[in-house]
Amino acid sequence: MSFENKVVIVTGAAVGIGKATAIAFAEKGAKVVVADIDIKKGKQTISLIGGDAFFIEINVANSESVKNVVKDVMNRFGRIDILVNNAGIYYQGDVIETPEEEWDKVIAVNLKGMYLCSHYVIPIMLKGNGGVVVNVASEAGLVGIAGQVAYNVSKAGVISLTKSMAVDFARKGVRVNAVCPGTTETPLVKNALKRSKDPEKERRKLEECRPLNRLGRPEEIAAAILAMASDNLGYATGSVFSIDGGYTAK
Ligand SMILES: NC(=O)c1ccc[n+]([C@@H]2O[C@H](COP(=O)([O-])OP(=O)(O)OC[C@H]3O[C@@H](n4cnc5c(N)ncnc54)[C@H](O)[C@@H]3O)[C@@H](O)[C@H]2O)c1
């Protein structure tokens, strides 16, 4: 699998799954754009990658910000081959516990953010040599996980966005796929565990509920994202790939 000279934007690449993905693409020869709202950690990711990679601040929920980022990337590289819509946030709460502003925030970042980035990047792919979009959904988009309704709904939306864009652009040279990770060891999960009454017990519960009896590693999810973006899987579009330790197979 080579991504030599491909220009890849990874949103939310300062930490976690996005960071592992940016590093993995760079190792395979890609020119990587680390796009994140967190400037300090985003620049740290760049210092690990080096080469042609560069950091750019983005708020995926803000259309002006997304538009400017796409413009900057085009000024720098003149093309965009792969978009990884990865940036996401989490909120814990059922439908009664979730305040309206938290609902709006989760939907704005997790779902509207992927729409906005696709809205501005896909036209560039269509004018160029085509491209691939990989959306990071979740096991939570496939089943109703208790106590995180806004997050679940945002990720179910991402799966629909993936399939909708896949059929719209299949004959125009743009493939769109989704990966659905299970619980993976990232700052998002570590922070959620820290907020629980007994983090160790909660962690064991998250491990034991899946057949493989462990959490995922960011590098494992990155490997799935690269596979979905690669020409080796050129027949895959609208595909939704679960990588969750068997959680949704039960
Ligand atoms: N970790 C898991 O268990 C898990 C499981 C399934 C799906 N996911 C999904 O994978 C993706 C990455 O998750 P993670 O666990 O690495 O999360 P994380 O919190 O560790 O990292 C998320 C990154 O997104 C960035 N970000 C947040 N809001 C942003 C915004 N408005 N604009 C730009 N960047 C923003 C953060 O600064 C951070 O760098 C998310 O979409 C998440 O929902 C994670």
PDB file of C-alpha atoms and ligand atoms in Angstrom:
ATOM      1  CA  MET A   1       0.000   0.000   0.000  1.00  0.00           C
ATOM      2  CA  SER A   2       1.606   3.261  -1.107  1.00  0.00           C
ATOM      3  CA  PHE A   3       0.281   6.796  -0.862  1.00  0.00           C
ATOM      4  CA  GLU A   4       3.356   8.343  -2.475  1.00  0.00           C
ATOM      5  CA  ASN A   5       2.659  12.040  -3.252  1.00  0.00           C
ATOM      6  CA  LYS A   6      -1.034  11.800  -2.345  1.00  0.00           C
ATOM      7  CA  VAL A   7      -2.327  14.829  -0.479  1.00  0.00           C
ATOM      8  CA  VAL A   8      -4.290  13.704   2.565  1.00  0.00           C
ATOM      9  CA  ILE A   9      -6.262  15.879   4.973  1.00  0.00           C
ATOM     10  CA  VAL A  10      -6.897  14.282   8.367  1.00  0.00           C
ATOM     11  CA  THR A  11      -9.209  16.277  10.635  1.00  0.00           C
ATOM     12  CA  GLY A  12      -8.830  15.883  14.385  1.00  0.00           C
ATOM     13  CA  ALA A  13      -5.252  14.691  13.896  1.00  0.00           C
ATOM     14  CA  ALA A  14      -3.690  16.334  16.976  1.00  0.00           C
ATOM     15  CA  VAL A  15      -4.249  13.259  19.160  1.00  0.00           C
ATOM     16  CA  GLY A  16      -5.838   9.805  19.186  1.00  0.00           C
ATOM     17  CA  ILE A  17      -7.053   8.011  16.071  1.00  0.00           C
ATOM     18  CA  GLY A  18      -6.424  11.036  13.823  1.00  0.00           C
ATOM     19  CA  LYS A  19      -2.829  11.382  14.974  1.00  0.00           C
ATOM     20  CA  ALA A  20      -2.135   7.670  14.376  1.00  0.00           C
ATOM     21  CA  THR A  21      -3.754   8.000  10.944  1.00  0.00           C
ATOM     22  CA  ALA A  22      -1.685  11.047   9.976  1.00  0.00           C
ATOM     23  CA  ILE A  23       1.517   9.269  11.010  1.00  0.00           C
ATOM     24  CA  ALA A  24       0.567   6.095   9.131  1.00  0.00           C
ATOM     25  CA  PHE A  25      -0.211   7.999   5.907  1.00  0.00           C
ATOM     26  CA  ALA A  26       3.075   9.894   6.145  1.00  0.00           C
ATOM     27  CA  GLU A  27       4.963   6.613   6.605  1.00  0.00           C
ATOM     28  CA  LYS A  28       3.432   5.474   3.298  1.00  0.00           C
ATOM     29  CA  GLY A  29       4.660   8.555   1.435  1.00  0.00           C
ATOM     30  CA  ALA A  30       1.648  10.873   1.656  1.00  0.00           C
ATOM     31  CA  LYS A  31       1.786  14.633   2.080  1.00  0.00           C
ATOM     32  CA  VAL A  32      -0.314  14.977   5.214  1.00  0.00           C
ATOM     33  CA  VAL A  33      -2.336  17.943   6.419  1.00  0.00           C
ATOM     34  CA  VAL A  34      -2.955  17.743  10.157  1.00  0.00           C
ATOM     35  CA  ALA A  35      -6.114  19.803  10.654  1.00  0.00           C
ATOM     36  CA  ASP A  36      -7.271  20.342  14.214  1.00  0.00           C
ATOM     37  CA  ILE A  37      -8.745  22.892  16.596  1.00  0.00           C
ATOM     38  CA  ASP A  38      -5.932  22.160  19.076  1.00  0.00           C
ATOM     39  CA  ILE A  39      -2.941  24.158  17.800  1.00  0.00           C
ATOM     40  CA  LYS A  40      -0.400  23.015  20.391  1.00  0.00           C
ATOM     41  CA  LYS A  41      -1.015  19.281  20.084  1.00  0.00           C
ATOM     42  CA  GLY A  42      -1.492  19.561  16.324  1.00  0.00           C
ATOM     43  CA  LYS A  43       1.983  21.041  15.975  1.00  0.00           C
ATOM     44  CA  GLN A  44       3.358  18.265  18.188  1.00  0.00           C
ATOM     45  CA  THR A  45       1.959  15.717  15.729  1.00  0.00           C
ATOM     46  CA  ILE A  46       3.751  17.544  12.896  1.00  0.00           C
ATOM     47  CA  SER A  47       7.037  17.419  14.794  1.00  0.00           C
ATOM     48  CA  LEU A  48       6.674  13.611  14.865  1.00  0.00           C
ATOM     49  CA  ILE A  49       5.976  13.414  11.129  1.00  0.00           C
ATOM     50  CA  GLY A  50       8.268  16.020   9.543  1.00  0.00           C
ATOM     51  CA  GLY A  51       8.685  16.010   5.745  1.00  0.00           C
ATOM     52  CA  ASP A  52       5.928  17.687   3.757  1.00  0.00           C
ATOM     53  CA  ALA A  53       3.355  17.493   6.542  1.00  0.00           C
ATOM     54  CA  PHE A  54       1.881  20.688   7.873  1.00  0.00           C
ATOM     55  CA  PHE A  55      -0.514  21.761  10.578  1.00  0.00           C
ATOM     56  CA  ILE A  56      -3.527  23.913   9.966  1.00  0.00           C
ATOM     57  CA  GLU A  57      -6.061  25.140  12.485  1.00  0.00           C
ATOM     58  CA  ILE A  58      -9.649  24.172  11.729  1.00  0.00           C
ATOM     59  CA  ASN A  59     -13.003  24.158  13.416  1.00  0.00           C
ATOM     60  CA  VAL A  60     -14.869  21.571  11.365  1.00  0.00           C
ATOM     61  CA  ALA A  61     -18.208  22.888  12.610  1.00  0.00           C
ATOM     62  CA  ASN A  62     -17.539  26.328  11.129  1.00  0.00           C
ATOM     63  CA  SER A  63     -18.028  26.757   7.425  1.00  0.00           C
ATOM     64  CA  GLU A  64     -15.658  29.778   7.055  1.00  0.00           C
ATOM     65  CA  SER A  65     -12.915  27.861   8.832  1.00  0.00           C
ATOM     66  CA  VAL A  66     -13.351  24.799   6.611  1.00  0.00           C
ATOM     67  CA  LYS A  67     -13.433  26.933   3.456  1.00  0.00           C
ATOM     68  CA  ASN A  68     -10.193  28.702   4.448  1.00  0.00           C
ATOM     69  CA  VAL A  69      -8.423  25.450   5.236  1.00  0.00           C
ATOM     70  CA  VAL A  70      -9.328  23.974   1.868  1.00  0.00           C
ATOM     71  CA  LYS A  71      -8.081  27.162   0.173  1.00  0.00           C
ATOM     72  CA  ASP A  72      -4.781  27.010   2.098  1.00  0.00           C
ATOM     73  CA  VAL A  73      -4.236  23.347   1.239  1.00  0.00           C
ATOM     74  CA  MET A  74      -4.886  24.052  -2.443  1.00  0.00           C
ATOM     75  CA  ASN A  75      -2.432  26.992  -2.372  1.00  0.00           C
ATOM     76  CA  ARG A  76       0.181  24.727  -0.836  1.00  0.00           C
ATOM     77  CA  PHE A  77      -0.277  21.462  -2.744  1.00  0.00           C
ATOM     78  CA  GLY A  78      -2.692  22.212  -5.601  1.00  0.00           C
ATOM     79  CA  ARG A  79      -4.659  18.997  -5.041  1.00  0.00           C
ATOM     80  CA  ILE A  80      -6.485  16.925  -2.439  1.00  0.00           C
ATOM     81  CA  ASP A  81      -6.634  13.158  -2.947  1.00  0.00           C
ATOM     82  CA  ILE A  82      -7.904  11.832   0.369  1.00  0.00           C
ATOM     83  CA  LEU A  83     -10.070  13.355   3.089  1.00  0.00           C
ATOM     84  CA  VAL A  84     -10.303  11.613   6.448  1.00  0.00           C
ATOM     85  CA  ASN A  85     -13.237  13.071   8.357  1.00  0.00           C
ATOM     86  CA  ASN A  86     -12.147  12.085  11.833  1.00  0.00           C
ATOM     87  CA  ALA A  87     -12.660  15.043  14.206  1.00  0.00           C
ATOM     88  CA  GLY A  88     -15.270  14.218  16.804  1.00  0.00           C
ATOM     89  CA  ILE A  89     -16.448  14.930  20.332  1.00  0.00           C
ATOM     90  CA  TYR A  90     -18.364  12.924  22.910  1.00  0.00           C
ATOM     91  CA  TYR A  91     -21.139  13.740  25.340  1.00  0.00           C
ATOM     92  CA  GLN A  92     -22.500  11.360  27.938  1.00  0.00           C
ATOM     93  CA  GLY A  93     -26.212  11.446  28.654  1.00  0.00           C
ATOM     94  CA  ASP A  94     -29.557   9.979  27.689  1.00  0.00           C
ATOM     95  CA  VAL A  95     -32.181  12.099  25.965  1.00  0.00           C
ATOM     96  CA  ILE A  96     -33.383  13.626  29.257  1.00  0.00           C
ATOM     97  CA  GLU A  97     -29.902  14.357  30.578  1.00  0.00           C
ATOM     98  CA  THR A  98     -28.591  15.931  27.362  1.00  0.00           C
ATOM     99  CA  PRO A  99     -29.062  19.720  27.294  1.00  0.00           C
ATOM    100  CA  GLU A 100     -30.028  21.235  23.965  1.00  0.00           C
ATOM    101  CA  GLU A 101     -26.698  23.065  23.592  1.00  0.00           C
ATOM    102  CA  GLU A 102     -24.720  19.829  24.090  1.00  0.00           C
ATOM    103  CA  TRP A 103     -26.927  18.049  21.548  1.00  0.00           C
ATOM    104  CA  ASP A 104     -26.312  20.856  19.055  1.00  0.00           C
ATOM    105  CA  LYS A 105     -22.557  20.833  19.720  1.00  0.00           C
ATOM    106  CA  VAL A 106     -22.183  17.082  19.171  1.00  0.00           C
ATOM    107  CA  ILE A 107     -24.237  17.127  15.977  1.00  0.00           C
ATOM    108  CA  ALA A 108     -22.386  20.247  14.748  1.00  0.00           C
ATOM    109  CA  VAL A 109     -18.904  18.763  15.165  1.00  0.00           C
ATOM    110  CA  ASN A 110     -19.542  15.067  14.485  1.00  0.00           C
ATOM    111  CA  LEU A 111     -22.055  15.283  11.650  1.00  0.00           C
ATOM    112  CA  LYS A 112     -22.201  18.798  10.206  1.00  0.00           C
ATOM    113  CA  GLY A 113     -18.389  18.918  10.374  1.00  0.00           C
ATOM    114  CA  MET A 114     -18.118  15.892   8.083  1.00  0.00           C
ATOM    115  CA  TYR A 115     -20.721  17.401   5.752  1.00  0.00           C
ATOM    116  CA  LEU A 116     -18.848  20.723   5.600  1.00  0.00           C
ATOM    117  CA  CYS A 117     -15.430  19.194   4.906  1.00  0.00           C
ATOM    118  CA  SER A 118     -16.931  16.945   2.208  1.00  0.00           C
ATOM    119  CA  HIS A 119     -18.913  19.881   0.773  1.00  0.00           C
ATOM    120  CA  TYR A 120     -15.727  21.875   0.160  1.00  0.00           C
ATOM    121  CA  VAL A 121     -13.304  19.047  -0.687  1.00  0.00           C
ATOM    122  CA  ILE A 122     -15.312  16.800  -3.034  1.00  0.00           C
ATOM    123  CA  PRO A 123     -15.655  19.492  -5.771  1.00  0.00           C
ATOM    124  CA  ILE A 124     -11.840  19.697  -5.834  1.00  0.00           C
ATOM    125  CA  MET A 125     -11.588  15.905  -6.171  1.00  0.00           C
ATOM    126  CA  LEU A 126     -14.144  15.976  -8.998  1.00  0.00           C
ATOM    127  CA  LYS A 127     -12.138  18.610 -10.886  1.00  0.00           C
ATOM    128  CA  GLY A 128      -8.903  16.656 -10.361  1.00  0.00           C
ATOM    129  CA  ASN A 129      -8.195  12.943 -10.519  1.00  0.00           C
ATOM    130  CA  GLY A 130     -11.007  11.856  -8.193  1.00  0.00           C
ATOM    131  CA  GLY A 131     -10.386  10.865  -4.618  1.00  0.00           C
ATOM    132  CA  VAL A 132     -11.475   9.028  -1.510  1.00  0.00           C
ATOM    133  CA  VAL A 133     -13.313  10.178   1.606  1.00  0.00           C
ATOM    134  CA  VAL A 134     -13.097   8.063   4.741  1.00  0.00           C
ATOM    135  CA  ASN A 135     -15.491   8.984   7.531  1.00  0.00           C
ATOM    136  CA  VAL A 136     -14.803   7.856  11.074  1.00  0.00           C
ATOM    137  CA  ALA A 137     -18.189   6.738  12.396  1.00  0.00           C
ATOM    138  CA  SER A 138     -18.448   4.370  15.387  1.00  0.00           C
ATOM    139  CA  GLU A 139     -19.969   1.164  16.703  1.00  0.00           C
ATOM    140  CA  ALA A 140     -22.305   3.696  18.360  1.00  0.00           C
ATOM    141  CA  GLY A 141     -23.739   4.515  14.943  1.00  0.00           C
ATOM    142  CA  LEU A 142     -24.773   0.890  14.432  1.00  0.00           C
ATOM    143  CA  VAL A 143     -26.388   0.022  17.781  1.00  0.00           C
ATOM    144  CA  GLY A 144     -27.958   2.029  20.586  1.00  0.00           C
ATOM    145  CA  ILE A 145     -25.288   2.286  23.273  1.00  0.00           C
ATOM    146  CA  ALA A 146     -26.834   3.362  26.592  1.00  0.00           C
ATOM    147  CA  GLY A 147     -26.396   6.885  27.915  1.00  0.00           C
ATOM    148  CA  GLN A 148     -24.860   8.680  24.919  1.00  0.00           C
ATOM    149  CA  VAL A 149     -27.772   9.530  22.676  1.00  0.00           C
ATOM    150  CA  ALA A 150     -26.361  12.601  20.885  1.00  0.00           C
ATOM    151  CA  TYR A 151     -23.144  10.778  20.053  1.00  0.00           C
ATOM    152  CA  ASN A 152     -24.999   7.667  18.810  1.00  0.00           C
ATOM    153  CA  VAL A 153     -27.282   9.753  16.596  1.00  0.00           C
ATOM    154  CA  SER A 154     -24.383  11.771  15.169  1.00  0.00           C
ATOM    155  CA  LYS A 155     -22.557   8.575  14.210  1.00  0.00           C
ATOM    156  CA  ALA A 156     -25.667   6.963  12.683  1.00  0.00           C
ATOM    157  CA  GLY A 157     -25.895  10.158  10.620  1.00  0.00           C
ATOM    158  CA  VAL A 158     -22.281   9.750   9.531  1.00  0.00           C
ATOM    159  CA  ILE A 159     -23.102   6.278   8.204  1.00  0.00           C
ATOM    160  CA  SER A 160     -26.002   7.691   6.181  1.00  0.00           C
ATOM    161  CA  LEU A 161     -23.817  10.575   4.953  1.00  0.00           C
ATOM    162  CA  THR A 162     -21.243   7.997   3.836  1.00  0.00           C
ATOM    163  CA  LYS A 163     -23.721   5.899   1.859  1.00  0.00           C
ATOM    164  CA  SER A 164     -25.434   8.966   0.374  1.00  0.00           C
ATOM    165  CA  MET A 165     -22.181  10.536  -0.835  1.00  0.00           C
ATOM    166  CA  ALA A 166     -20.946   7.147  -2.085  1.00  0.00           C
ATOM    167  CA  VAL A 167     -23.896   6.701  -4.445  1.00  0.00           C
ATOM    168  CA  ASP A 168     -23.854  10.349  -5.534  1.00  0.00           C
ATOM    169  CA  PHE A 169     -20.196  10.289  -6.617  1.00  0.00           C
ATOM    170  CA  ALA A 170     -19.458   6.639  -7.476  1.00  0.00           C
ATOM    171  CA  ARG A 171     -19.501   7.315 -11.230  1.00  0.00           C
ATOM    172  CA  LYS A 172     -17.527  10.512 -10.893  1.00  0.00           C
ATOM    173  CA  GLY A 173     -14.343   9.073  -9.424  1.00  0.00           C
ATOM    174  CA  VAL A 174     -14.896   9.655  -5.722  1.00  0.00           C
ATOM    175  CA  ARG A 175     -15.264   6.750  -3.309  1.00  0.00           C
ATOM    176  CA  VAL A 176     -16.673   7.259   0.195  1.00  0.00           C
ATOM    177  CA  ASN A 177     -16.339   4.725   3.004  1.00  0.00           C
ATOM    178  CA  ALA A 178     -16.779   4.616   6.759  1.00  0.00           C
ATOM    179  CA  VAL A 179     -14.956   2.851   9.552  1.00  0.00           C
ATOM    180  CA  CYS A 180     -16.797   2.069  12.770  1.00  0.00           C
ATOM    181  CA  PRO A 181     -14.283   1.723  15.580  1.00  0.00           C
ATOM    182  CA  GLY A 182     -15.129   0.170  18.897  1.00  0.00           C
ATOM    183  CA  THR A 183     -13.797   1.702  22.117  1.00  0.00           C
ATOM    184  CA  THR A 184     -10.192   2.663  21.440  1.00  0.00           C
ATOM    185  CA  GLU A 185      -7.490   3.927  23.806  1.00  0.00           C
ATOM    186  CA  THR A 186      -7.453   7.649  23.008  1.00  0.00           C
ATOM    187  CA  PRO A 187      -7.741  10.863  25.025  1.00  0.00           C
ATOM    188  CA  LEU A 188     -11.501  10.851  24.267  1.00  0.00           C
ATOM    189  CA  VAL A 189     -11.966   7.524  26.067  1.00  0.00           C
ATOM    190  CA  LYS A 190      -9.415   8.228  28.806  1.00  0.00           C
ATOM    191  CA  ASN A 191     -11.188  11.498  29.662  1.00  0.00           C
ATOM    192  CA  ALA A 192     -14.615   9.827  29.677  1.00  0.00           C
ATOM    193  CA  LEU A 193     -13.289   7.114  32.019  1.00  0.00           C
ATOM    194  CA  LYS A 194     -11.745   9.738  34.324  1.00  0.00           C
ATOM    195  CA  ARG A 195     -15.187  11.323  34.743  1.00  0.00           C
ATOM    196  CA  SER A 196     -16.735   8.014  35.901  1.00  0.00           C
ATOM    197  CA  LYS A 197     -17.011   7.024  39.588  1.00  0.00           C
ATOM    198  CA  ASP A 198     -14.744   3.981  39.241  1.00  0.00           C
ATOM    199  CA  PRO A 199     -12.568   4.327  36.093  1.00  0.00           C
ATOM    200  CA  GLU A 200     -10.918   0.895  36.476  1.00  0.00           C
ATOM    201  CA  LYS A 201     -14.257  -0.886  36.807  1.00  0.00           C
ATOM    202  CA  GLU A 202     -15.678   1.077  33.856  1.00  0.00           C
ATOM    203  CA  ARG A 203     -12.655   0.193  31.752  1.00  0.00           C
ATOM    204  CA  ARG A 204     -13.026  -3.528  32.548  1.00  0.00           C
ATOM    205  CA  LYS A 205     -16.698  -3.300  31.565  1.00  0.00           C
ATOM    206  CA  LEU A 206     -15.734  -1.751  28.210  1.00  0.00           C
ATOM    207  CA  GLU A 207     -13.220  -4.554  27.621  1.00  0.00           C
ATOM    208  CA  GLU A 208     -15.427  -7.442  28.751  1.00  0.00           C
ATOM    209  CA  CYS A 209     -18.434  -6.430  26.634  1.00  0.00           C
ATOM    210  CA  ARG A 210     -16.525  -7.323  23.460  1.00  0.00           C
ATOM    211  CA  PRO A 211     -15.505 -10.813  22.287  1.00  0.00           C
ATOM    212  CA  LEU A 212     -11.825  -9.835  21.931  1.00  0.00           C
ATOM    213  CA  ASN A 213     -11.915  -8.674  25.589  1.00  0.00           C
ATOM    214  CA  ARG A 214      -9.767  -5.579  25.092  1.00  0.00           C
ATOM    215  CA  LEU A 215      -9.883  -2.002  23.861  1.00  0.00           C
ATOM    216  CA  GLY A 216      -8.615  -1.036  20.417  1.00  0.00           C
ATOM    217  CA  ARG A 217      -5.370   0.789  19.697  1.00  0.00           C
ATOM    218  CA  PRO A 218      -5.353   3.965  17.561  1.00  0.00           C
ATOM    219  CA  GLU A 219      -2.843   2.340  15.170  1.00  0.00           C
ATOM    220  CA  GLU A 220      -5.298  -0.502  14.509  1.00  0.00           C
ATOM    221  CA  ILE A 221      -8.044   1.937  13.531  1.00  0.00           C
ATOM    222  CA  ALA A 222      -5.558   3.903  11.408  1.00  0.00           C
ATOM    223  CA  ALA A 223      -4.723   0.686   9.516  1.00  0.00           C
ATOM    224  CA  ALA A 224      -8.419   0.254   8.645  1.00  0.00           C
ATOM    225  CA  ILE A 225      -8.674   3.876   7.492  1.00  0.00           C
ATOM    226  CA  LEU A 226      -5.632   3.488   5.223  1.00  0.00           C
ATOM    227  CA  ALA A 227      -7.044   0.269   3.779  1.00  0.00           C
ATOM    228  CA  MET A 228     -10.363   2.002   2.994  1.00  0.00           C
ATOM    229  CA  ALA A 229      -8.497   4.852   1.289  1.00  0.00           C
ATOM    230  CA  SER A 230      -6.177   2.607  -0.702  1.00  0.00           C
ATOM    231  CA  ASP A 231      -6.548   1.676  -4.385  1.00  0.00           C
ATOM    232  CA  ASN A 232      -6.336  -1.969  -3.249  1.00  0.00           C
ATOM    233  CA  LEU A 233      -9.929  -1.528  -2.054  1.00  0.00           C
ATOM    234  CA  GLY A 234     -10.912   0.328  -5.208  1.00  0.00           C
ATOM    235  CA  TYR A 235     -14.152  -1.690  -5.473  1.00  0.00           C
ATOM    236  CA  ALA A 236     -15.283  -0.490  -2.027  1.00  0.00           C
ATOM    237  CA  THR A 237     -17.613   2.463  -1.845  1.00  0.00           C
ATOM    238  CA  GLY A 238     -20.417   3.033   0.623  1.00  0.00           C
ATOM    239  CA  SER A 239     -18.736   0.361   2.729  1.00  0.00           C
ATOM    240  CA  VAL A 240     -19.081   0.461   6.492  1.00  0.00           C
ATOM    241  CA  PHE A 241     -16.252  -1.424   8.152  1.00  0.00           C
ATOM    242  CA  SER A 242     -16.576  -2.436  11.807  1.00  0.00           C
ATOM    243  CA  ILE A 243     -13.369  -2.687  13.789  1.00  0.00           C
ATOM    244  CA  ASP A 244     -14.651  -3.110  17.327  1.00  0.00           C
ATOM    245  CA  GLY A 245     -13.288  -6.307  18.877  1.00  0.00           C
ATOM    246  CA  GLY A 246     -16.472  -8.084  17.819  1.00  0.00           C
ATOM    247  CA  TYR A 247     -18.834  -5.803  19.777  1.00  0.00           C
ATOM    248  CA  THR A 248     -21.448  -5.438  17.037  1.00  0.00           C
ATOM    249  CA  ALA A 249     -21.089  -9.077  15.913  1.00  0.00           C
ATOM    250  CA  LYS A 250     -22.787 -10.328  19.090  1.00  0.00           C
TER     251      LYS A 250
HETATM  252  N1  LIG B   1     -11.856   6.426  20.825  1.00  0.00           N
HETATM  253  C1  LIG B   1     -12.910   5.699  20.593  1.00  0.00           C
HETATM  254  O1  LIG B   1     -13.236   4.778  21.364  1.00  0.00           O
HETATM  255  C2  LIG B   1     -13.741   5.908  19.363  1.00  0.00           C
HETATM  256  C3  LIG B   1     -14.637   4.895  19.003  1.00  0.00           C
HETATM  257  C4  LIG B   1     -15.415   5.079  17.876  1.00  0.00           C
HETATM  258  C5  LIG B   1     -15.286   6.212  17.118  1.00  0.00           C
HETATM  259  N2  LIG B   1     -14.408   7.177  17.510  1.00  0.00           N
HETATM  260  C6  LIG B   1     -14.340   8.376  16.676  1.00  0.00           C
HETATM  261  O2  LIG B   1     -13.021   8.518  16.205  1.00  0.00           O
HETATM  262  C7  LIG B   1     -12.737   9.901  16.000  1.00  0.00           C
HETATM  263  C8  LIG B   1     -11.475  10.265  16.761  1.00  0.00           C
HETATM  264  O3  LIG B   1     -11.700   9.963  18.116  1.00  0.00           O
HETATM  265  P1  LIG B   1     -10.564   9.941  19.217  1.00  0.00           P
HETATM  266  O4  LIG B   1     -10.981   8.918  20.197  1.00  0.00           O
HETATM  267  O5  LIG B   1      -9.227   9.898  18.601  1.00  0.00           O
HETATM  268  O6  LIG B   1     -10.869  11.371  19.870  1.00  0.00           O
HETATM  269  P2  LIG B   1      -9.903  12.386  20.650  1.00  0.00           P
HETATM  270  O7  LIG B   1     -10.768  13.233  21.511  1.00  0.00           O
HETATM  271  O8  LIG B   1      -8.845  11.614  21.300  1.00  0.00           O
HETATM  272  O9  LIG B   1      -9.364  13.259  19.436  1.00  0.00           O
HETATM  273  C9  LIG B   1     -10.266  14.049  18.694  1.00  0.00           C
HETATM  274  C10 LIG B   1      -9.511  15.160  17.991  1.00  0.00           C
HETATM  275  O10 LIG B   1     -10.490  15.978  17.329  1.00  0.00           O
HETATM  276  C11 LIG B   1     -10.175  17.336  17.572  1.00  0.00           C
HETATM  277  N3  LIG B   1     -11.397  18.169  17.487  1.00  0.00           N
HETATM  278  C12 LIG B   1     -12.432  18.207  18.351  1.00  0.00           C
HETATM  279  N4  LIG B   1     -13.330  19.118  17.950  1.00  0.00           N
HETATM  280  C13 LIG B   1     -12.868  19.638  16.791  1.00  0.00           C
HETATM  281  C14 LIG B   1     -13.359  20.624  15.897  1.00  0.00           C
HETATM  282  N5  LIG B   1     -14.514  21.271  16.110  1.00  0.00           N
HETATM  283  N6  LIG B   1     -12.630  20.907  14.804  1.00  0.00           N
HETATM  284  C15 LIG B   1     -11.436  20.290  14.573  1.00  0.00           C
HETATM  285  N7  LIG B   1     -10.924  19.369  15.396  1.00  0.00           N
HETATM  286  C16 LIG B   1     -11.632  19.046  16.497  1.00  0.00           C
HETATM  287  C17 LIG B   1      -9.573  17.356  18.975  1.00  0.00           C
HETATM  288  O11 LIG B   1      -8.810  18.532  19.222  1.00  0.00           O
HETATM  289  C18 LIG B   1      -8.741  16.079  18.936  1.00  0.00           C
HETATM  290  O12 LIG B   1      -7.461  16.322  18.445  1.00  0.00           O
HETATM  291  C19 LIG B   1     -13.969  10.663  16.484  1.00  0.00           C
HETATM  292  O13 LIG B   1     -14.812  10.953  15.385  1.00  0.00           O
HETATM  293  C20 LIG B   1     -14.637   9.667  17.400  1.00  0.00           C
HETATM  294  O14 LIG B   1     -16.015   9.889  17.540  1.00  0.00           O
HETATM  295  C21 LIG B   1     -13.632   7.049  18.601  1.00  0.00           C
END
